[in-house]
């Protein structure tokens, strides 16, 4: 989308009427830091960045952009890893970082009402005094915003037992593309009507702007136990994961790291990970004291049977925090061993973990790029980090091809190209492989119901049918695109 | 089964071509739940039944929509697994398709999630007559919009469910139920306290000055709890919960007054009114009421508690089962419906008049 | 991150350093979460990740894009280095900022007025004598001044008697430039405590300021001269095997430990700077190694501990003072957002009064929530800054050991 200087000036003028000067950035140097999110390989400069601090300003911004047909890309903390918050060259960035207040905590109903820019971890910190916490804990929880979490349906290490974002929110306030303010969901446990709450979760800023979130809080477990098991063989570790679940144990978290990741994480956290192990599993068990001790015994037995070379137990909070700290910072810690990494996010049925890891190793040799594996093993969510050097010509492209190979394999095995990071801009072409034309058509229909002119985060999450056709994935019936009545973006 | 599937698809295509609305029928166990659909064309899902794929170690099952709940649960039970939402089956004929379409969950709901929380993927016949698939068998999947959840509770107004993948949980080794003499107020306070505890509660109810709580877990764990808290367990606990779930309990048997279901924040204060019989479920988040009071009063009670009231059974002049949402929200519903079912053939008006 | 330093800077020492630091940043944004200015302003440009990006532009671009706006966002940085503690990738933000500021200043020079103001600040603050005189005047006039100025002039704290015994064990002490005037009790208390532990302190008159003030005000040449002067003054003692160089203000401590960075282009001095840095110890690092529980502690208190950024993020000394205080019977209250800067940050409170005030307000709210008897800290800057906003005494923790 190209935009003429007059349109730009007129848009900036309209925005400047409702925003303070420091809330509207349009100077190139100040736009630069907004040109990408956590995936810094993909960049675009927006026309402007708006930093509103009231819902009313957001409504006005949406009205203006709707009237001018200006693309709007919402941005939370910009930690997304799929280019979801990457700007549109003809549009504005709607930054929500100023909405960082916790509005109400209701310990009786186990809920908190928060603004969208509140950091995930800040919620837990604020409710800790009531012995509560917010369960979904993406590794980026120190920084990522709850609005971004909802938009990506983020998961984390504790999602195996406590669910993803979608299972832990009760209501949203959204501003529609026309600038209307709507509440969806409620403080009740179920609602009638279409599950718009579910639809909005994971919608990557394509359906509306999230301006308030009611989250569900979880009481602290009476007891928590963490086991770290080391393996000399990565396949054994993969099988141990499947085996724990198959035995009816649902750990609070079940995470895996391979050798390269262990070493990087250890450098940062000094957690005491065994550097010589091929893989480690972190298995957290929680619940009532009796329950935890029973599960611990069972799990230890399984881990030993599956060939763990040693098992370390961390019964107290400080030791546990240390072991988790390394895991949670593992991605950026990899920055210590490689200038750049490309993080993949495929999911597969658990039973295939070992097989896929083996295949990744094979690809790694083929592409001649190292891979560090850090991932949510319990729910089959892989995060191979492909290490590359962006300064070297062609390496990014190579890394991308490598990543695409991995994701194709995930789809083939009944999994998905993304478990929690979203499609964004990055995986858009792979969508054509996971979904056929008719399925993509439904996505476009949903989008059209919320955003008929397609100004919310255009070009993300759902590929246009044309794009898939160009890539050779389009089923064209009788020389005609199906359903010509449905708008395409 | 491919045959049945093709036939169903053909019926839909014909309906689209002829613009004749369809009433989607399965067990008809929930027929009363929702508005009447004015059409003579029924499409029967029952023949499309059976388990497609069940791998207990993956905690996931894929079934055809016409599969009877009873059949499904029997199969799961063989592998010591259950559906997390403990669905009601008002009759033996209730199907999993109907359960997902109505989105109704049973006593376990506050503790292990609703139907929508367990849904992993669906295959549907859409408003163009195409068979399309969303989600899958993995726990985490954020590619594209969450169509599976959108279908849950949509009362069949957006498409016909064919295959459904659901997340399962291990079946607890044991259950015990105990009773406590409580007023409603005391019951609510008790619920609030237990919400903060680590007790393995899997069902809760209050009726006629008694609070009922079900605990589930290993034998050892439950024995320990019985000892610690000096719990008197109820003999026929399992029967009690089945009756509550399937509405066979005395409270639901009287048909003299309309039955309302108020869904609200669990700790919302009570409204004391004459002419009201109440049964609390889900930690207080569901309040069943039978009453002859005017609908607007009941709806106000619900609204005050930040919730909503559904006319679950019985007739009140001018009142539909579900209250229409406010205009902007309703418009969104309409736009979605129009986009996904442009010819308006799936269960028109079932959810809301004009949808 | 992908980085392509422009030709003319590519092979300079700063260019190379910038490149290695920029490349280690993976753009994850974790650091924004603990950045005080990002929390207040919610603009990527006012958080570490954005500042790193702005600096990247300075090194990559042709200069046409970088204006005084870049400089403004860099000026707003407190140099608290909270971001460094948070960064899992080990990005040396402090060093990058330092060279970035220089470049920003070159590309978008300050106005003459602004330069003058900075110059004045620098000469006053970094000379103990001049600062002392001005302060004395201010303290006498305090009751007569308007409230705003009054708040900036701290109340007088009394000096204590210095011990005179000479012990076998000796250490150097950096008295600092503003501390002797503002709170002479700290250095004396240190001397008394160390005396009891059998250590004598040596102070060299020639050593005035660690160099930080000049550094803060981007007057690098001046800073380098001061640093070299200090090294020269200490060198004899160092050659004779002095045990340590003690700092009691963590701001000075971090500066000393960073000497090698500042002298990175200074050949032979770089080597000396490395030795100074390795000998440099915060007073807590010394005491924790000694038999401090034998010290007679008169009275125990309910305390709020404010760990200065220069201590926890700059010197990465975490938990020492807490341990010292708890082991001597004091009660430490839980503090929310303990990692956030108080807003003093050297000359920041004077140059960025708005942000500084806001940070002070938030910090004091967190520190006084549980009504402590006293607030303890480890840096004169924080101490005076915080004292301006509360009636509760703010002291250096070492004072509790005499
Ligand atoms: C080191 C690292 C580790 C990570 N680990 C995990 C992990 O374990 N699990 C996980 O799920 N993710 C993880 N992520 C990814 C990322 O943190 C999450 O996707 C997070 O939810 C993004 O939140 P954000 O606030 O940064 O959103 P942004 O990146 O700013 O935005 C993400 C998307 O949400 C949209 N959006 C943001 N706010 C709103 C709003 N208020 N209304 C509407 N749309 C909005 C944006 O348009 C964009 O499409 C990780 C990222 C990093 C860098
Ligand atoms: C007195 C009474 C009270 C009841 N109370 C409840 C209750 O509280 N909770 C409850 O769950 N049930 C209740 N029911 C019955 C409930 O309606 C059914 O038991 C059951 O849950 C629905 O399953 P079914 O197969 O019978 O669906 P049906 O009753 O056949 O259908 C239910 C709804 O789902 C739609 N539908 C069915 N299959 C599909 C499909 N494959 N694709 C798309 N749409 C489909 C139908 O069009 C209909 O709108 C009650 C029934 C009675 C008689
Ligand atoms: S030094 Fe402090 S103020 Fe500056 S960017 Fe880092 S955290 Fe922010
Ligand atoms: S935390 Fe470190 S790696 Fe991440 S953006 Fe900040 S400086 Fe860069
Ligand atoms: S830190 Fe400040 S007070 Fe201390 S010596 Fe250096 S410049 Fe002077």
JSON list of N, CA and C in Angstrom, two decimals, chain B residues 162-202:
[
{"chain": "B", "resi": 162, "resn": "UNK", "atom": "N", "xyz": [-19.00, -32.28, 12.07]},
{"chain": "B", "resi": 162, "resn": "UNK", "atom": "CA", "xyz": [-18.84, -33.68, 11.64]},
{"chain": "B", "resi": 162, "resn": "UNK", "atom": "C", "xyz": [-17.92, -34.43, 12.60]},
{"chain": "B", "resi": 163, "resn": "UNK", "atom": "N", "xyz": [-16.64, -34.05, 12.59]},
{"chain": "B", "resi": 163, "resn": "UNK", "atom": "CA", "xyz": [-15.69, -34.72, 13.48]},
{"chain": "B", "resi": 163, "resn": "UNK", "atom": "C", "xyz": [-15.24, -33.75, 14.56]},
{"chain": "B", "resi": 164, "resn": "UNK", "atom": "N", "xyz": [-15.02, -34.30, 15.73]},
{"chain": "B", "resi": 164, "resn": "UNK", "atom": "CA", "xyz": [-14.64, -33.46, 16.86]},
{"chain": "B", "resi": 164, "resn": "UNK", "atom": "C", "xyz": [-13.46, -34.08, 17.58]},
{"chain": "B", "resi": 165, "resn": "UNK", "atom": "N", "xyz": [-12.39, -33.28, 17.81]},
{"chain": "B", "resi": 165, "resn": "UNK", "atom": "CA", "xyz": [-11.27, -33.78, 18.60]},
{"chain": "B", "resi": 165, "resn": "UNK", "atom": "C", "xyz": [-11.32, -33.13, 19.97]},
{"chain": "B", "resi": 166, "resn": "UNK", "atom": "N", "xyz": [-11.18, -33.94, 20.99]},
{"chain": "B", "resi": 166, "resn": "UNK", "atom": "CA", "xyz": [-11.30, -33.45, 22.35]},
{"chain": "B", "resi": 166, "resn": "UNK", "atom": "C", "xyz": [-10.12, -33.87, 23.21]},
{"chain": "B", "resi": 167, "resn": "UNK", "atom": "N", "xyz": [-9.78, -32.99, 24.12]},
{"chain": "B", "resi": 167, "resn": "UNK", "atom": "CA", "xyz": [-8.74, -33.30, 25.09]},
{"chain": "B", "resi": 167, "resn": "UNK", "atom": "C", "xyz": [-9.35, -34.11, 26.23]},
{"chain": "B", "resi": 168, "resn": "UNK", "atom": "N", "xyz": [-8.62, -35.06, 26.74]},
{"chain": "B", "resi": 168, "resn": "UNK", "atom": "CA", "xyz": [-9.14, -35.92, 27.80]},
{"chain": "B", "resi": 168, "resn": "UNK", "atom": "C", "xyz": [-8.30, -35.74, 29.05]},
{"chain": "B", "resi": 169, "resn": "UNK", "atom": "N", "xyz": [-8.83, -36.21, 30.17]},
{"chain": "B", "resi": 169, "resn": "UNK", "atom": "CA", "xyz": [-8.00, -36.21, 31.38]},
{"chain": "B", "resi": 169, "resn": "UNK", "atom": "C", "xyz": [-8.07, -37.59, 32.01]},
{"chain": "B", "resi": 170, "resn": "UNK", "atom": "N", "xyz": [-7.06, -37.94, 32.81]},
{"chain": "B", "resi": 170, "resn": "UNK", "atom": "CA", "xyz": [-7.11, -39.24, 33.48]},
{"chain": "B", "resi": 170, "resn": "UNK", "atom": "C", "xyz": [-8.30, -39.29, 34.44]},
{"chain": "B", "resi": 171, "resn": "UNK", "atom": "N", "xyz": [-8.92, -40.45, 34.49]},
{"chain": "B", "resi": 171, "resn": "UNK", "atom": "CA", "xyz": [-10.07, -40.61, 35.39]},
{"chain": "B", "resi": 171, "resn": "UNK", "atom": "C", "xyz": [-9.54, -40.76, 36.80]},
{"chain": "B", "resi": 172, "resn": "UNK", "atom": "N", "xyz": [-10.09, -39.99, 37.75]},
{"chain": "B", "resi": 172, "resn": "UNK", "atom": "CA", "xyz": [-9.57, -40.12, 39.11]},
{"chain": "B", "resi": 172, "resn": "UNK", "atom": "C", "xyz": [-9.83, -41.53, 39.64]},
{"chain": "B", "resi": 173, "resn": "UNK", "atom": "N", "xyz": [-8.91, -41.99, 40.47]},
{"chain": "B", "resi": 173, "resn": "UNK", "atom": "CA", "xyz": [-9.08, -43.35, 41.00]},
{"chain": "B", "resi": 173, "resn": "UNK", "atom": "C", "xyz": [-10.34, -43.45, 41.85]},
{"chain": "B", "resi": 174, "resn": "UNK", "atom": "N", "xyz": [-10.57, -42.41, 42.65]},
{"chain": "B", "resi": 174, "resn": "UNK", "atom": "CA", "xyz": [-11.71, -42.47, 43.58]},
{"chain": "B", "resi": 174, "resn": "UNK", "atom": "C", "xyz": [-12.42, -41.14, 43.70]},
{"chain": "B", "resi": 175, "resn": "UNK", "atom": "N", "xyz": [-13.68, -41.23, 44.10]},
{"chain": "B", "resi": 175, "resn": "UNK", "atom": "CA", "xyz": [-14.44, -40.02, 44.41]},
{"chain": "B", "resi": 175, "resn": "UNK", "atom": "C", "xyz": [-15.11, -40.21, 45.76]},
{"chain": "B", "resi": 176, "resn": "UNK", "atom": "N", "xyz": [-15.15, -39.15, 46.55]},
{"chain": "B", "resi": 176, "resn": "UNK", "atom": "CA", "xyz": [-16.01, -39.19, 47.74]},
{"chain": "B", "resi": 176, "resn": "UNK", "atom": "C", "xyz": [-16.83, -37.91, 47.78]},
{"chain": "B", "resi": 177, "resn": "UNK", "atom": "N", "xyz": [-17.97, -38.00, 48.43]},
{"chain": "B", "resi": 177, "resn": "UNK", "atom": "CA", "xyz": [-18.83, -36.82, 48.55]},
{"chain": "B", "resi": 177, "resn": "UNK", "atom": "C", "xyz": [-19.16, -36.61, 50.01]},
{"chain": "B", "resi": 178, "resn": "UNK", "atom": "N", "xyz": [-19.13, -35.34, 50.41]},
{"chain": "B", "resi": 178, "resn": "UNK", "atom": "CA", "xyz": [-19.58, -35.07, 51.79]},
{"chain": "B", "resi": 178, "resn": "UNK", "atom": "C", "xyz": [-20.56, -33.92, 51.80]},
{"chain": "B", "resi": 179, "resn": "UNK", "atom": "N", "xyz": [-21.27, -33.83, 52.92]},
{"chain": "B", "resi": 179, "resn": "UNK", "atom": "CA", "xyz": [-22.33, -32.83, 53.05]},
{"chain": "B", "resi": 179, "resn": "UNK", "atom": "C", "xyz": [-22.02, -31.95, 54.24]},
{"chain": "B", "resi": 180, "resn": "UNK", "atom": "N", "xyz": [-22.43, -30.69, 54.16]},
{"chain": "B", "resi": 180, "resn": "UNK", "atom": "CA", "xyz": [-22.29, -29.81, 55.31]},
{"chain": "B", "resi": 180, "resn": "UNK", "atom": "C", "xyz": [-23.58, -29.03, 55.47]},
{"chain": "B", "resi": 181, "resn": "UNK", "atom": "N", "xyz": [-24.06, -28.87, 56.70]},
{"chain": "B", "resi": 181, "resn": "UNK", "atom": "CA", "xyz": [-25.29, -28.09, 56.90]},
{"chain": "B", "resi": 181, "resn": "UNK", "atom": "C", "xyz": [-24.97, -26.61, 56.77]},
{"chain": "B", "resi": 182, "resn": "UNK", "atom": "N", "xyz": [-25.46, -25.99, 55.72]},
{"chain": "B", "resi": 182, "resn": "UNK", "atom": "CA", "xyz": [-25.14, -24.59, 55.45]},
{"chain": "B", "resi": 182, "resn": "UNK", "atom": "C", "xyz": [-26.36, -23.83, 54.98]},
{"chain": "B", "resi": 183, "resn": "UNK", "atom": "N", "xyz": [-26.43, -22.58, 55.37]},
{"chain": "B", "resi": 183, "resn": "UNK", "atom": "CA", "xyz": [-27.39, -21.71, 54.68]},
{"chain": "B", "resi": 183, "resn": "UNK", "atom": "C", "xyz": [-26.74, -21.36, 53.34]},
{"chain": "B", "resi": 184, "resn": "UNK", "atom": "N", "xyz": [-27.52, -20.71, 52.47]},
{"chain": "B", "resi": 184, "resn": "UNK", "atom": "CA", "xyz": [-26.93, -20.34, 51.17]},
{"chain": "B", "resi": 184, "resn": "UNK", "atom": "C", "xyz": [-25.73, -19.43, 51.35]},
{"chain": "B", "resi": 185, "resn": "UNK", "atom": "N", "xyz": [-25.88, -18.48, 52.29]},
{"chain": "B", "resi": 185, "resn": "UNK", "atom": "CA", "xyz": [-24.79, -17.54, 52.53]},
{"chain": "B", "resi": 185, "resn": "UNK", "atom": "C", "xyz": [-23.53, -18.28, 52.99]},
{"chain": "B", "resi": 186, "resn": "UNK", "atom": "N", "xyz": [-23.75, -19.22, 53.92]},
{"chain": "B", "resi": 186, "resn": "UNK", "atom": "CA", "xyz": [-22.61, -19.99, 54.41]},
{"chain": "B", "resi": 186, "resn": "UNK", "atom": "C", "xyz": [-21.98, -20.82, 53.29]},
{"chain": "B", "resi": 187, "resn": "UNK", "atom": "N", "xyz": [-22.85, -21.32, 52.45]},
{"chain": "B", "resi": 187, "resn": "UNK", "atom": "CA", "xyz": [-22.35, -22.13, 51.33]},
{"chain": "B", "resi": 187, "resn": "UNK", "atom": "C", "xyz": [-21.44, -21.29, 50.44]},
{"chain": "B", "resi": 188, "resn": "UNK", "atom": "N", "xyz": [-21.89, -20.08, 50.13]},
{"chain": "B", "resi": 188, "resn": "UNK", "atom": "CA", "xyz": [-21.07, -19.22, 49.27]},
{"chain": "B", "resi": 188, "resn": "UNK", "atom": "C", "xyz": [-19.73, -18.91, 49.92]},
{"chain": "B", "resi": 189, "resn": "UNK", "atom": "N", "xyz": [-19.78, -18.67, 51.23]},
{"chain": "B", "resi": 189, "resn": "UNK", "atom": "CA", "xyz": [-18.52, -18.39, 51.92]},
{"chain": "B", "resi": 189, "resn": "UNK", "atom": "C", "xyz": [-17.62, -19.62, 51.89]},
{"chain": "B", "resi": 190, "resn": "UNK", "atom": "N", "xyz": [-18.23, -20.76, 52.07]},
{"chain": "B", "resi": 190, "resn": "UNK", "atom": "CA", "xyz": [-17.46, -22.00, 52.04]},
{"chain": "B", "resi": 190, "resn": "UNK", "atom": "C", "xyz": [-16.82, -22.20, 50.66]},
{"chain": "B", "resi": 191, "resn": "UNK", "atom": "N", "xyz": [-17.62, -21.93, 49.63]},
{"chain": "B", "resi": 191, "resn": "UNK", "atom": "CA", "xyz": [-17.09, -22.06, 48.26]},
{"chain": "B", "resi": 191, "resn": "UNK", "atom": "C", "xyz": [-15.88, -21.13, 48.07]},
{"chain": "B", "resi": 192, "resn": "UNK", "atom": "N", "xyz": [-16.03, -19.89, 48.55]},
{"chain": "B", "resi": 192, "resn": "UNK", "atom": "CA", "xyz": [-14.95, -18.92, 48.39]},
{"chain": "B", "resi": 192, "resn": "UNK", "atom": "C", "xyz": [-13.68, -19.41, 49.09]},
{"chain": "B", "resi": 193, "resn": "UNK", "atom": "N", "xyz": [-13.86, -19.93, 50.30]},
{"chain": "B", "resi": 193, "resn": "UNK", "atom": "CA", "xyz": [-12.67, -20.43, 51.01]},
{"chain": "B", "resi": 193, "resn": "UNK", "atom": "C", "xyz": [-12.03, -21.59, 50.28]},
{"chain": "B", "resi": 194, "resn": "UNK", "atom": "N", "xyz": [-12.85, -22.51, 49.81]},
{"chain": "B", "resi": 194, "resn": "UNK", "atom": "CA", "xyz": [-12.26, -23.69, 49.19]},
{"chain": "B", "resi": 194, "resn": "UNK", "atom": "C", "xyz": [-11.61, -23.34, 47.85]},
{"chain": "B", "resi": 195, "resn": "UNK", "atom": "N", "xyz": [-12.06, -22.27, 47.22]},
{"chain": "B", "resi": 195, "resn": "UNK", "atom": "CA", "xyz": [-11.42, -21.88, 45.96]},
{"chain": "B", "resi": 195, "resn": "UNK", "atom": "C", "xyz": [-9.94, -21.59, 46.17]},
{"chain": "B", "resi": 196, "resn": "UNK", "atom": "N", "xyz": [-9.58, -21.15, 47.37]},
{"chain": "B", "resi": 196, "resn": "UNK", "atom": "CA", "xyz": [-8.19, -20.82, 47.65]},
{"chain": "B", "resi": 196, "resn": "UNK", "atom": "C", "xyz": [-7.42, -22.03, 48.18]},
{"chain": "B", "resi": 197, "resn": "UNK", "atom": "N", "xyz": [-8.12, -23.12, 48.41]},
{"chain": "B", "resi": 197, "resn": "UNK", "atom": "CA", "xyz": [-7.45, -24.27, 49.01]},
{"chain": "B", "resi": 197, "resn": "UNK", "atom": "C", "xyz": [-6.93, -25.18, 47.92]},
{"chain": "B", "resi": 198, "resn": "UNK", "atom": "N", "xyz": [-6.21, -26.18, 48.33]},
{"chain": "B", "resi": 198, "resn": "UNK", "atom": "CA", "xyz": [-5.71, -27.15, 47.37]},
{"chain": "B", "resi": 198, "resn": "UNK", "atom": "C", "xyz": [-6.53, -28.44, 47.43]},
{"chain": "B", "resi": 199, "resn": "UNK", "atom": "N", "xyz": [-7.73, -28.36, 48.01]},
{"chain": "B", "resi": 199, "resn": "UNK", "atom": "CA", "xyz": [-8.56, -29.56, 48.08]},
{"chain": "B", "resi": 199, "resn": "UNK", "atom": "C", "xyz": [-8.89, -30.03, 46.66]},
{"chain": "B", "resi": 200, "resn": "UNK", "atom": "N", "xyz": [-8.84, -31.33, 46.43]},
{"chain": "B", "resi": 200, "resn": "UNK", "atom": "CA", "xyz": [-9.11, -31.84, 45.07]},
{"chain": "B", "resi": 200, "resn": "UNK", "atom": "C", "xyz": [-10.61, -31.90, 44.79]},
{"chain": "B", "resi": 201, "resn": "UNK", "atom": "N", "xyz": [-11.26, -30.75, 44.86]},
{"chain": "B", "resi": 201, "resn": "UNK", "atom": "CA", "xyz": [-12.71, -30.71, 44.64]},
{"chain": "B", "resi": 201, "resn": "UNK", "atom": "C", "xyz": [-13.01, -30.86, 43.15]},
{"chain": "B", "resi": 202, "resn": "UNK", "atom": "N", "xyz": [-14.03, -31.67, 42.84]},
{"chain": "B", "resi": 202, "resn": "UNK", "atom": "CA", "xyz": [-14.41, -31.80, 41.43]},
{"chain": "B", "resi": 202, "resn": "UNK", "atom": "C", "xyz": [-15.90, -31.55, 41.21]}
]
